[in-house]
Tab-separated table of C-alpha atoms in Angstrom:
chain	number	residue	atom	x	y	z
A	111	MET	CA	-22.003	16.532	-8.532
A	112	ILE	CA	-26.112	15.794	-8.303
A	113	ALA	CA	-25.875	19.590	-6.610
A	114	GLN	CA	-24.451	21.051	-10.225
A	115	ILE	CA	-27.275	18.380	-11.866
A	116	PHE	CA	-30.084	21.251	-10.499
A	117	ASP	CA	-27.690	24.107	-11.337
A	118	TYR	CA	-27.552	23.264	-15.113
A	119	ILE	CA	-31.208	22.522	-15.571
A	120	ALA	CA	-32.044	25.559	-13.950
A	121	SER	CA	-30.016	27.124	-15.931
A	122	ALA	CA	-31.692	25.443	-19.095
A	123	LEU	CA	-35.029	26.336	-17.902
A	124	TYR	CA	-33.657	30.462	-17.812
A	125	VAL	CA	-32.384	30.494	-21.440
A	126	PHE	CA	-35.976	28.310	-21.817
A	127	ALA	CA	-37.663	31.246	-19.793
A	128	LEU	CA	-35.904	33.845	-21.817
A	129	ILE	CA	-36.831	32.588	-25.072
A	130	PHE	CA	-40.399	32.373	-23.765
A	131	CYS	CA	-40.250	36.015	-23.242
A	132	TRP	CA	-38.045	37.841	-25.226
A	133	LYS	CA	-40.299	40.531	-25.735
A	134	ASP	CA	-40.574	42.241	-22.590
A	135	ILE	CA	-37.569	43.981	-22.265
A	136	ASN	CA	-37.577	43.981	-18.028
A	137	ALA	CA	-38.226	39.990	-18.398
A	138	ARG	CA	-35.340	40.108	-20.712
A	139	TYR	CA	-33.260	42.105	-18.254
A	140	LEU	CA	-33.909	40.115	-15.404
A	141	ILE	CA	-33.143	36.836	-16.940
A	142	LEU	CA	-29.923	37.838	-18.779
A	143	SER	CA	-28.696	39.291	-15.134
A	144	ILE	CA	-29.981	35.683	-13.694
A	145	LEU	CA	-27.878	34.261	-16.714
A	146	SER	CA	-24.825	36.519	-16.154
A	147	VAL	CA	-24.313	35.319	-12.853
A	148	SER	CA	-24.505	31.829	-13.251
A	149	LEU	CA	-21.916	31.850	-15.777
A	150	ILE	CA	-19.462	33.426	-13.268
A	151	GLY	CA	-20.285	30.519	-11.056
A	152	PHE	CA	-20.188	27.728	-13.990
A	153	ALA	CA	-16.807	29.370	-14.775
A	154	THR	CA	-15.196	29.822	-11.286
A	155	LEU	CA	-16.939	25.918	-10.081
A	156	ASP	CA	-13.418	24.175	-10.133
A	157	TRP	CA	-11.757	27.275	-8.511
A	158	ALA	CA	-14.210	26.671	-5.290
A	159	PHE	CA	-14.257	23.613	-5.334
A	160	ALA	CA	-10.574	23.379	-4.808
A	161	MET	CA	-10.948	25.189	-1.417
A	162	PRO	CA	-12.695	22.513	1.318
A	163	ILE	CA	-14.361	25.409	3.188
A	164	GLY	CA	-13.748	28.297	1.012
A	165	PHE	CA	-16.047	26.557	-1.078
A	166	TYR	CA	-19.046	28.294	1.164
A	167	ALA	CA	-17.491	32.019	0.932
A	168	TRP	CA	-17.986	31.491	-2.340
A	169	SER	CA	-21.121	30.292	-2.254
A	170	MET	CA	-22.187	33.371	-0.065
A	171	GLY	CA	-20.011	35.939	-2.532
A	172	MET	CA	-21.730	34.584	-5.066
A	173	SER	CA	-25.297	35.096	-3.477
A	174	VAL	CA	-24.176	38.514	-2.941
A	175	LEU	CA	-23.095	38.907	-6.401
A	176	PHE	CA	-26.981	37.775	-7.232
A	177	ILE	CA	-28.637	40.124	-5.280
A	178	VAL	CA	-25.945	43.461	-6.721
A	179	PHE	CA	-26.657	42.701	-10.088
A	180	MET	CA	-30.371	41.884	-9.203
A	181	LEU	CA	-30.445	45.803	-7.448
A	182	GLY	CA	-27.888	46.825	-9.782
A	183	ARG	CA	-29.697	46.562	-12.689
A	184	ARG	CA	-31.524	49.753	-12.768
A	185	HIS	CA	-28.638	51.844	-12.139
A	186	LEU	CA	-26.520	49.305	-15.326
A	187	ALA	CA	-29.303	50.485	-17.281
A	188	TYR	CA	-29.105	54.108	-16.824
A	189	ARG	CA	-25.398	54.179	-16.768
A	190	LEU	CA	-25.844	52.207	-19.938
A	191	SER	CA	-29.112	54.266	-21.383
A	192	HIS	CA	-27.035	55.810	-24.757
A	193	ILE	CA	-27.191	51.904	-25.645
A	194	GLU	CA	-30.864	51.533	-26.874
A	195	PHE	CA	-31.160	48.165	-24.615
A	196	PHE	CA	-30.202	49.559	-21.970
A	197	ALA	CA	-32.060	52.568	-22.811
A	198	GLN	CA	-35.611	50.619	-22.689
A	199	ALA	CA	-35.158	49.145	-19.853
A	200	TYR	CA	-34.513	51.663	-17.692
A	201	LYS	CA	-37.237	53.484	-19.165
A	202	ASN	CA	-39.551	50.017	-18.246
A	203	HIS	CA	-38.286	48.671	-15.216
A	204	THR	CA	-40.145	47.860	-12.429
A	205	TYR	CA	-39.692	46.084	-9.549
A	206	THR	CA	-42.398	43.051	-8.987
A	207	VAL	CA	-43.191	40.492	-5.875
A	208	GLN	CA	-40.980	36.823	-7.676
A	209	GLU	CA	-37.379	39.935	-8.204
A	210	ALA	CA	-38.364	39.963	-3.753
A	211	LEU	CA	-38.936	36.564	-3.581
A	212	LEU	CA	-35.234	35.504	-5.356
A	213	TYR	CA	-34.156	38.229	-2.729
A	214	ILE	CA	-35.102	36.120	-0.207
A	215	ILE	CA	-34.110	33.119	-1.253
A	216	ALA	CA	-30.690	34.986	-2.035
A	217	LEU	CA	-30.459	35.877	1.720
A	218	ILE	CA	-31.189	32.242	2.623
A	219	CYS	CA	-28.875	30.908	0.654
A	220	ILE	CA	-25.783	33.417	2.134
A	221	LEU	CA	-27.641	32.403	5.624
A	222	SER	CA	-27.494	29.167	5.705
A	223	ASN	CA	-23.832	29.627	3.986
A	224	PHE	CA	-22.504	31.806	6.740
A	225	ILE	CA	-23.635	28.353	8.797
A	226	THR	CA	-22.101	26.249	6.876
A	227	PHE	CA	-18.411	28.231	6.457
A	228	ILE	CA	-17.848	28.604	10.445
A	229	GLU	CA	-19.637	24.667	10.966
A	230	VAL	CA	-17.099	23.627	8.506
A	231	TYR	CA	-13.999	25.634	9.975
A	232	LEU	CA	-14.846	24.808	13.377
A	233	TYR	CA	-15.014	21.177	11.918
A	234	SER	CA	-11.318	21.740	10.470
A	235	ILE	CA	-9.441	23.277	13.592
A	236	TYR	CA	-11.339	20.059	16.207
A	237	TRP	CA	-13.581	22.572	17.711
A	238	LEU	CA	-16.286	20.177	16.395
A	239	ASP	CA	-16.985	16.168	15.812
A	240	ASN	CA	-19.384	16.701	13.353
A	241	ALA	CA	-20.339	19.123	10.303
A	242	TYR	CA	-24.300	18.067	11.372
A	243	TYR	CA	-26.099	21.065	9.003
A	244	LYS	CA	-23.938	20.692	6.111
A	245	LEU	CA	-23.789	17.216	6.389
A	246	TYR	CA	-28.549	16.934	6.559
A	247	ILE	CA	-29.488	20.463	6.092
A	248	ARG	CA	-27.349	22.569	3.511
A	249	ASP	CA	-27.326	21.123	0.932
A	250	GLY	CA	-30.599	19.865	0.556
A	251	LEU	CA	-31.526	23.517	1.500
A	252	GLN	CA	-29.826	24.482	-1.136
A	253	LYS	CA	-31.400	22.112	-3.784
A	254	LEU	CA	-34.700	23.813	-2.550
A	255	MET	CA	-33.471	27.201	-2.819
A	256	ILE	CA	-32.655	26.538	-6.650
A	257	ILE	CA	-35.572	24.403	-7.246
A	258	LEU	CA	-37.815	27.168	-5.817
A	259	THR	CA	-35.715	30.113	-7.599
A	260	SER	CA	-36.795	28.046	-11.162
A	261	PHE	CA	-40.421	27.830	-9.827
A	262	VAL	CA	-40.280	31.935	-9.317
A	263	CYS	CA	-38.253	32.093	-12.754
A	264	LEU	CA	-40.594	30.269	-14.508
A	265	SER	CA	-43.754	31.829	-12.599
A	266	PHE	CA	-42.288	35.570	-13.788
A	267	THR	CA	-42.039	34.124	-17.727
A	268	ILE	CA	-45.737	33.230	-17.146
A	269	LYS	CA	-46.536	36.423	-15.479
A	270	SER	CA	-44.420	38.417	-18.333
A	271	TRP	CA	-46.016	36.512	-21.677
A	272	ALA	CA	-49.309	36.409	-20.379
A	273	PHE	CA	-49.309	40.520	-20.159
A	274	SER	CA	-47.185	40.789	-23.704
A	275	LYS	CA	-50.916	39.032	-25.526
A	276	THR	CA	-53.336	40.714	-23.241
A	277	SER	CA	-51.036	43.858	-23.833
A	278	LEU	CA	-50.916	42.827	-27.959
A	279	ASN	CA	-54.625	42.202	-27.622
A	280	GLU	CA	-55.521	46.156	-26.410
A	281	GLN	CA	-53.686	47.290	-29.908
C-alpha cells in the first residue's frame, strides 16, 4: 500500500512536469508516454494484485511496456505524422541522457521483478523456506527506482524549461 503512494506521487510529478515544459514538444511527448504507461498500470493494478505470484510477471510486463513506449515514440510519431502533433514530435525527436537513465532504471526493475518472480514461485512450491529477496530487497529497490525515475523526469523537465528559456532569449 505504501508503494502505491509513491506511484501516485510520481504521477502527480509527471503531470506537473507536463504542464511546466508544455512548449517543448519532445519533453511533452516523453512525459505523455510515461503518463500513458502509468495510466495502464493504474488501470490494471487491482487485477495484478489478485495474482500473488503473477503480480511480479505483471510488474515485469509494465517495465517492458515502459521501454516499448519509450523506444517506440519515434516510430509512432512517424506512423501518425499526418497529425500535426506527431509530425512535430517526429521532426524534433532526440534521445537524451535522461531517457538512457530511464531505460537503465526499467531494466533494473525487470531484473528485480524476475528474481522476485522466481523466488516467490519457488517459495510457493516449498523449495525455499523464505522469500528473502522479496521481503528485504525488492520492495525497497522498487521504491528507490520510482524516486529515481521521478528525479530523472524532474531533471529532464528543468533541462527542457531552461532550454526553452534560452531559445526564447535568442529570438
